[in-house]
PDB file of C-alpha atoms in Angstrom:
ATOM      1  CA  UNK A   1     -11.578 -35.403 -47.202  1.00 92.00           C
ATOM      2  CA  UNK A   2      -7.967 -35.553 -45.856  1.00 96.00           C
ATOM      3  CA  UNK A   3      -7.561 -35.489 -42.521  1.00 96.00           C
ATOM      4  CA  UNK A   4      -5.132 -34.189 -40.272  1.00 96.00           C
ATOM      5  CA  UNK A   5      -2.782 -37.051 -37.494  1.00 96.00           C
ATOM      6  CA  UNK A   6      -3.727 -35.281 -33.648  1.00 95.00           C
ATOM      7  CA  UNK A   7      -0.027 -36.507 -32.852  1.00 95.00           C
ATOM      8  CA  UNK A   8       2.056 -36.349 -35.747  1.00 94.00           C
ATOM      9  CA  UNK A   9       0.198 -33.678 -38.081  1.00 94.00           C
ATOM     10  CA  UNK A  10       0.578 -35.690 -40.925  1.00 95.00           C
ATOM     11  CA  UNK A  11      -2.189 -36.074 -43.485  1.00 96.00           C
ATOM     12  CA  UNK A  12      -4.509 -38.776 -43.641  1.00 96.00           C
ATOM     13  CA  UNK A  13      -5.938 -39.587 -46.527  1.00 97.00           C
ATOM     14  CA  UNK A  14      -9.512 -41.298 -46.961  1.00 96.00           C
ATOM     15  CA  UNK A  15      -9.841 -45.115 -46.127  1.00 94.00           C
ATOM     16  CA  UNK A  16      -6.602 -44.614 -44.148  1.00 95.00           C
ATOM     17  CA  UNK A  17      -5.444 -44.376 -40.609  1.00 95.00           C
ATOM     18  CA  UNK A  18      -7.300 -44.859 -37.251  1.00 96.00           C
ATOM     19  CA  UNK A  19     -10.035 -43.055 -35.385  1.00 96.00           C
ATOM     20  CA  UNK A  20      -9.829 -42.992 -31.670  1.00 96.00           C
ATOM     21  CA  UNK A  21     -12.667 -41.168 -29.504  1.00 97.00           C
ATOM     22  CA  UNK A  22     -12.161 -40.351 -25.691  1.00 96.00           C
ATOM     23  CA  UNK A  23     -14.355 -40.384 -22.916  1.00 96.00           C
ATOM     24  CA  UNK A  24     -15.203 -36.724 -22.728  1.00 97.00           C
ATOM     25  CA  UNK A  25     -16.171 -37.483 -26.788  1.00 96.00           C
ATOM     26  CA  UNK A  26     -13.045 -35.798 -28.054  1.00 96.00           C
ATOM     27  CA  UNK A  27     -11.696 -37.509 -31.038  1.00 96.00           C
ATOM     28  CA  UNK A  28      -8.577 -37.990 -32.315  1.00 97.00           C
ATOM     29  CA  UNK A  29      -7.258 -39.415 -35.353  1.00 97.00           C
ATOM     30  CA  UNK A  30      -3.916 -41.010 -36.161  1.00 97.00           C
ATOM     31  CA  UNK A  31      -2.224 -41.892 -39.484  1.00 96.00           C
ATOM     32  CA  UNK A  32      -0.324 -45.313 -37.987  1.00 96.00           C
ATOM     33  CA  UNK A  33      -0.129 -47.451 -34.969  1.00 96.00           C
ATOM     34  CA  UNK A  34       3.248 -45.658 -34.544  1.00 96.00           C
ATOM     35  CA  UNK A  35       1.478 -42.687 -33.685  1.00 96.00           C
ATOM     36  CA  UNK A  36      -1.885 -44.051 -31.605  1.00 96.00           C
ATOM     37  CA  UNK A  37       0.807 -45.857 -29.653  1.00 96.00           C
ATOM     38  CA  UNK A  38       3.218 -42.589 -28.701  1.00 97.00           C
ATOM     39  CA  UNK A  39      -0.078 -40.466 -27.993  1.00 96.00           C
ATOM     40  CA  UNK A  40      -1.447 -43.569 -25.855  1.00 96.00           C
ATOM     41  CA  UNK A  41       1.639 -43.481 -23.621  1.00 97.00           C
ATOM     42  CA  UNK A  42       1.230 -39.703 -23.073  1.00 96.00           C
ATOM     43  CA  UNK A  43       4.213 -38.463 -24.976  1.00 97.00           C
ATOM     44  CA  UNK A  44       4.695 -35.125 -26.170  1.00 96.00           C
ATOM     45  CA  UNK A  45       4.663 -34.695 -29.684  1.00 96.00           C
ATOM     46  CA  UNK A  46       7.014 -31.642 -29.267  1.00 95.00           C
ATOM     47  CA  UNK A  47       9.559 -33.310 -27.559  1.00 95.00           C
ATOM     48  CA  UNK A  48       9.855 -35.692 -30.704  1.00 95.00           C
ATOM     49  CA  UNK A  49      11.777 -34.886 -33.694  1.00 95.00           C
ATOM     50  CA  UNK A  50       9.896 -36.222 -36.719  1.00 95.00           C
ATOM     51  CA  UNK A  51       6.629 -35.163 -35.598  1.00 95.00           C
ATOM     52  CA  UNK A  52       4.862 -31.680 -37.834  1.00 94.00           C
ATOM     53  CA  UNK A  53       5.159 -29.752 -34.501  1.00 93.00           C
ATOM     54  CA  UNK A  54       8.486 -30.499 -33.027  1.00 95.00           C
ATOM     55  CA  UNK A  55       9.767 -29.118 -36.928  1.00 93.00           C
ATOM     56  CA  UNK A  56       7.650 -25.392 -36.806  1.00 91.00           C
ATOM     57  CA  UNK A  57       9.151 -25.555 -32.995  1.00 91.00           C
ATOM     58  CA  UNK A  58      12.597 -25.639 -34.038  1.00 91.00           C
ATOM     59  CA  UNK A  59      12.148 -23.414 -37.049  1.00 88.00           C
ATOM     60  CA  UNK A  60      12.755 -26.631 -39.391  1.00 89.00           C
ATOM     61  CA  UNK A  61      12.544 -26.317 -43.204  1.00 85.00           C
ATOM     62  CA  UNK A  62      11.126 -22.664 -43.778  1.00 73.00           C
ATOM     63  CA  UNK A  63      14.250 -21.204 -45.179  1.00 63.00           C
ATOM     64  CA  UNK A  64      12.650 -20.816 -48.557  1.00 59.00           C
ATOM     65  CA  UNK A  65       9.990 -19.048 -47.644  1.00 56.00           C
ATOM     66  CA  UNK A  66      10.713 -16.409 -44.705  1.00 57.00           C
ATOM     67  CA  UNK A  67      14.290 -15.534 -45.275  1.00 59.00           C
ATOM     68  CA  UNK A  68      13.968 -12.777 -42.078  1.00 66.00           C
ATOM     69  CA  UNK A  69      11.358 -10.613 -40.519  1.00 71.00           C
ATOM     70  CA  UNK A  70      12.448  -6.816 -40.413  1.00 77.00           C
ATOM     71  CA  UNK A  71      11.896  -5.552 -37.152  1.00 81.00           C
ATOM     72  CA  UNK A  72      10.670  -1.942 -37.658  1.00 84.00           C
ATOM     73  CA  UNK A  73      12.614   0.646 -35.440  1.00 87.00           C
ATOM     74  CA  UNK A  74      10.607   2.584 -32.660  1.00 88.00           C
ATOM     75  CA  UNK A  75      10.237   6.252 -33.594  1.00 87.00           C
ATOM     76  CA  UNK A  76      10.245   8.165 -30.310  1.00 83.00           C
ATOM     77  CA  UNK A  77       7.483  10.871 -29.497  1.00 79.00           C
ATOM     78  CA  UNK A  78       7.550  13.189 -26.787  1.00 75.00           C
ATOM     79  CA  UNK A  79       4.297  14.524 -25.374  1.00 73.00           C
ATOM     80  CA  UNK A  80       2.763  16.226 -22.212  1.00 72.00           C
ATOM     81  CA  UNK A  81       1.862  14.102 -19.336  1.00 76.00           C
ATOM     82  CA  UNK A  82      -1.330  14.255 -17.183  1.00 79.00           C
ATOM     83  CA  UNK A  83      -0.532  17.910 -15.171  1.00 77.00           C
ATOM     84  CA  UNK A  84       2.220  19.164 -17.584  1.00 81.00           C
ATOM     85  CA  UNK A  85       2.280  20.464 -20.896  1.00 81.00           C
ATOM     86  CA  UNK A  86       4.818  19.904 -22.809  1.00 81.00           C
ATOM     87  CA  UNK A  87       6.239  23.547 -22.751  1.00 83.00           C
ATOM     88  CA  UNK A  88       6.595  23.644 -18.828  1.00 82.00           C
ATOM     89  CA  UNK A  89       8.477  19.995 -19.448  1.00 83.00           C
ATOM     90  CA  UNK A  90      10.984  21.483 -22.290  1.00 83.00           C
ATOM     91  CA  UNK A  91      11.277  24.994 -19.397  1.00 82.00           C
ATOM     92  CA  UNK A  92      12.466  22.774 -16.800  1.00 80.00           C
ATOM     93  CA  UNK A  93      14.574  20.284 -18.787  1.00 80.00           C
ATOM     94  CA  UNK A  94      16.030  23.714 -20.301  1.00 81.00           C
ATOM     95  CA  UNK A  95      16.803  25.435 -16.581  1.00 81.00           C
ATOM     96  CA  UNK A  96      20.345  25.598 -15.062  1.00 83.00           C
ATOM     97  CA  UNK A  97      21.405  23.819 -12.354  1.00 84.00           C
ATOM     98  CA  UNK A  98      21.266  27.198  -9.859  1.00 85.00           C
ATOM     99  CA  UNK A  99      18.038  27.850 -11.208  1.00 86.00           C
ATOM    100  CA  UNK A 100      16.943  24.698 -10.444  1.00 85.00           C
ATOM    101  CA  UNK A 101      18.438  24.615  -6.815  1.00 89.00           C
ATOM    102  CA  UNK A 102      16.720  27.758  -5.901  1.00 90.00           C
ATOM    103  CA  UNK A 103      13.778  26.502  -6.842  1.00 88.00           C
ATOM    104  CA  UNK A 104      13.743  23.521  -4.858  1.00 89.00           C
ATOM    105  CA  UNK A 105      15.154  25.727  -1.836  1.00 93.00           C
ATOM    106  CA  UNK A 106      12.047  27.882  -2.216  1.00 93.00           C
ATOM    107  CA  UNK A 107       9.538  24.875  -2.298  1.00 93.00           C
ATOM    108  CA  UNK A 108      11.269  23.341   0.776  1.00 95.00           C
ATOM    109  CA  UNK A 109      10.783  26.194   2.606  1.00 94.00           C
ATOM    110  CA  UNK A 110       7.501  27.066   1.841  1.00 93.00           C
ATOM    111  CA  UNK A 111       6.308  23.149   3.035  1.00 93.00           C
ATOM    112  CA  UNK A 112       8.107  23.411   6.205  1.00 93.00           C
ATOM    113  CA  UNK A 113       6.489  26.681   6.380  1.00 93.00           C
ATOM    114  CA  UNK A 114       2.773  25.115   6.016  1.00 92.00           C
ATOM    115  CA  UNK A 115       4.097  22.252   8.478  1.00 92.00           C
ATOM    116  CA  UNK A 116       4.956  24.509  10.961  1.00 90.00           C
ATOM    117  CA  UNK A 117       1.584  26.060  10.962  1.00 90.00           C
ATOM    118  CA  UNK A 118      -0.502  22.841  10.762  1.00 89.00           C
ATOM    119  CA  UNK A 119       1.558  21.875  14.166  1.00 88.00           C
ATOM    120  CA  UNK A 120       1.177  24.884  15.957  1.00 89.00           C
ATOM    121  CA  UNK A 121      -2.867  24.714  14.916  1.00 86.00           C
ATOM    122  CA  UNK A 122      -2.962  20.826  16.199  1.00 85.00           C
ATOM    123  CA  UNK A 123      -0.929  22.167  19.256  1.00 85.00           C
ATOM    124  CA  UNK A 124      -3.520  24.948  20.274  1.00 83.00           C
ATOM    125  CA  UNK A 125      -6.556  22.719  19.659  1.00 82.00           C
ATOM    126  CA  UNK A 126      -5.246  19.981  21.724  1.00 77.00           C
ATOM    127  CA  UNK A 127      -4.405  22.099  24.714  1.00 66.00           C
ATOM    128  CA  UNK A 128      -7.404  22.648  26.205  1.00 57.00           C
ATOM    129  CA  UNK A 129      -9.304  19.407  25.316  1.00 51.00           C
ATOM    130  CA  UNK A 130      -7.489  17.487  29.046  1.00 54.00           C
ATOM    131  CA  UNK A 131      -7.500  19.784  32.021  1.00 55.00           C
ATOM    132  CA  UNK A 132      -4.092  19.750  33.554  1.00 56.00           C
ATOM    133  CA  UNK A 133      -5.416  19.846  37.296  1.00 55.00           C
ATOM    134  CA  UNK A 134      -6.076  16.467  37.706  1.00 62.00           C
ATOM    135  CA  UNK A 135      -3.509  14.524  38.724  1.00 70.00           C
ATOM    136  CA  UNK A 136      -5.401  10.881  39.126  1.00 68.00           C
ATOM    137  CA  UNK A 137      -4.171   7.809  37.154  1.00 73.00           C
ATOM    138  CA  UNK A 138      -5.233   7.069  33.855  1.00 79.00           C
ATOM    139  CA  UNK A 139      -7.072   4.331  33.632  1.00 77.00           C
ATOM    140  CA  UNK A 140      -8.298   2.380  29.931  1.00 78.00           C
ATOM    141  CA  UNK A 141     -12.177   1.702  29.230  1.00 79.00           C
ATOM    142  CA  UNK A 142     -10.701  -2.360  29.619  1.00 81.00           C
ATOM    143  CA  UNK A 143      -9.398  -1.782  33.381  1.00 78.00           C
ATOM    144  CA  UNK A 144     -12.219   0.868  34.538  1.00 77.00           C
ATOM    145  CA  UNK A 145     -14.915  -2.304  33.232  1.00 79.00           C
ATOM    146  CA  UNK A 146     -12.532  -4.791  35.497  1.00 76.00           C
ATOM    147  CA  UNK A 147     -12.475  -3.267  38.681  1.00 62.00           C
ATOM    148  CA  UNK A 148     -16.114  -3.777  39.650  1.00 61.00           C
ATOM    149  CA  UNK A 149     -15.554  -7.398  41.132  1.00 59.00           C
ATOM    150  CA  UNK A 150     -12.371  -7.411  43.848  1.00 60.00           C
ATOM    151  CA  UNK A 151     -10.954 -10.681  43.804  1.00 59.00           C
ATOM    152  CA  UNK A 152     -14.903 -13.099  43.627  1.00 60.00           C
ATOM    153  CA  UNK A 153     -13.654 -15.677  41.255  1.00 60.00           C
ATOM    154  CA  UNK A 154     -16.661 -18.057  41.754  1.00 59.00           C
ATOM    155  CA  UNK A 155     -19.847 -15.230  41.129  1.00 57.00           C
ATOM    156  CA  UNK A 156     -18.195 -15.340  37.501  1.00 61.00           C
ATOM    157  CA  UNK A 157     -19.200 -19.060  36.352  1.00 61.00           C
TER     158      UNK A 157
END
C-alpha cells in the first residue's frame, strides 16, 4: 500500500521510508531523513516551499485544472418582516415626506399624551402614602438599628 509522508505529503511506497510513533501512540511516517529531521525540530511544513502543503497553500500548479470559480451573483428578495407585511412596508416606503411628518407628529403626541397620564396617576397614588404633618427627621433602617448603644464601646466585644 502507498503511504502518505505526515511532513512532506509525498508518497511512500512499500519497503520505503521511516515509521515514527509518539508517545500518545500517534504515528507518523516520513519518506526521508530530510523530512523526520524538519518534523523533529518542530518546523512547519507550511512555512516550507517544497513541501505538498506549502504548494495547495499558495495555489501552486493547479492552473490546468481550475482555470476560475464563477461566483454566482446574489438575487435580492424582498419579504415581510416579523409585524409587517409586505404591503404596509411598500405603503410607507411609497408615502410623501408631509405624510410621513404628520404621522410621526401624531404618534409623538399621542405618547406624551399616555406619559402625561401615567405621571399624573403615579402623582395621585403617591400623595397620600407619607403624611405631610410630621415634621421629624428621617432616619434609615441602618441608623434607627445604631442608636440603641450611646457611645459603650467595650459591651460590643
Amino acid at each position: 500500500k502507498v503511504e502518505i509522508d505526515t511532513f512532506s505529503g509525498y508518497k511512500i511506497y512499500p519497503s520505503k521510508g521511516r515509521l515514527f510513533v509518539r508517545g500518545d501512540s500517534r504515528v507518523f511516517r516520513f519518506a526521508s531523513s530530510k523530512n523526520e529531521s524538519l518534523f523533529l525540530q518542530r518546523k512547519n511544513p507550511r512555512k516550507i516551499a517544497w513541501t505538498v502543503v506549502f504548494r495547495r497553500m499558495h495555489k501552486k500548479g493547479i492552473t490546468e485544472e481550475v482555470a476560475k470559480k464563477r461566483s454566482r451573483k446574489t438575487v435580492k428578495h424582498q419579504r415581510g418582516i416579523v409585524g409587517a407585511d409586505m404591503k404596509s412596508i411598500l405603503a410607507k416606503r411609497n408615502q410623501s415626506t408631509q405624510e410621513r411628518a404628520a404621522v410621526r407628529s401624531a404618534a409623538i403626541a399621542k405618547a406624551k399624551d399616555v406619559k402625561k397620564d401615567k405621571e399624573t396617576k403615579k402623582a395621585k397614588a403617591k400623595a397620600p402614602a407619607r403624611p405631610t404633618g410630621s415634621n421629624a427627621p428621617k432616619v434609615s433602617k441602618q441608623q434607627a438599628k445604631g442608636s440603641g448603644g450611646g457611645g459603650n464601646k467595650s459591651a460590643r466585644y
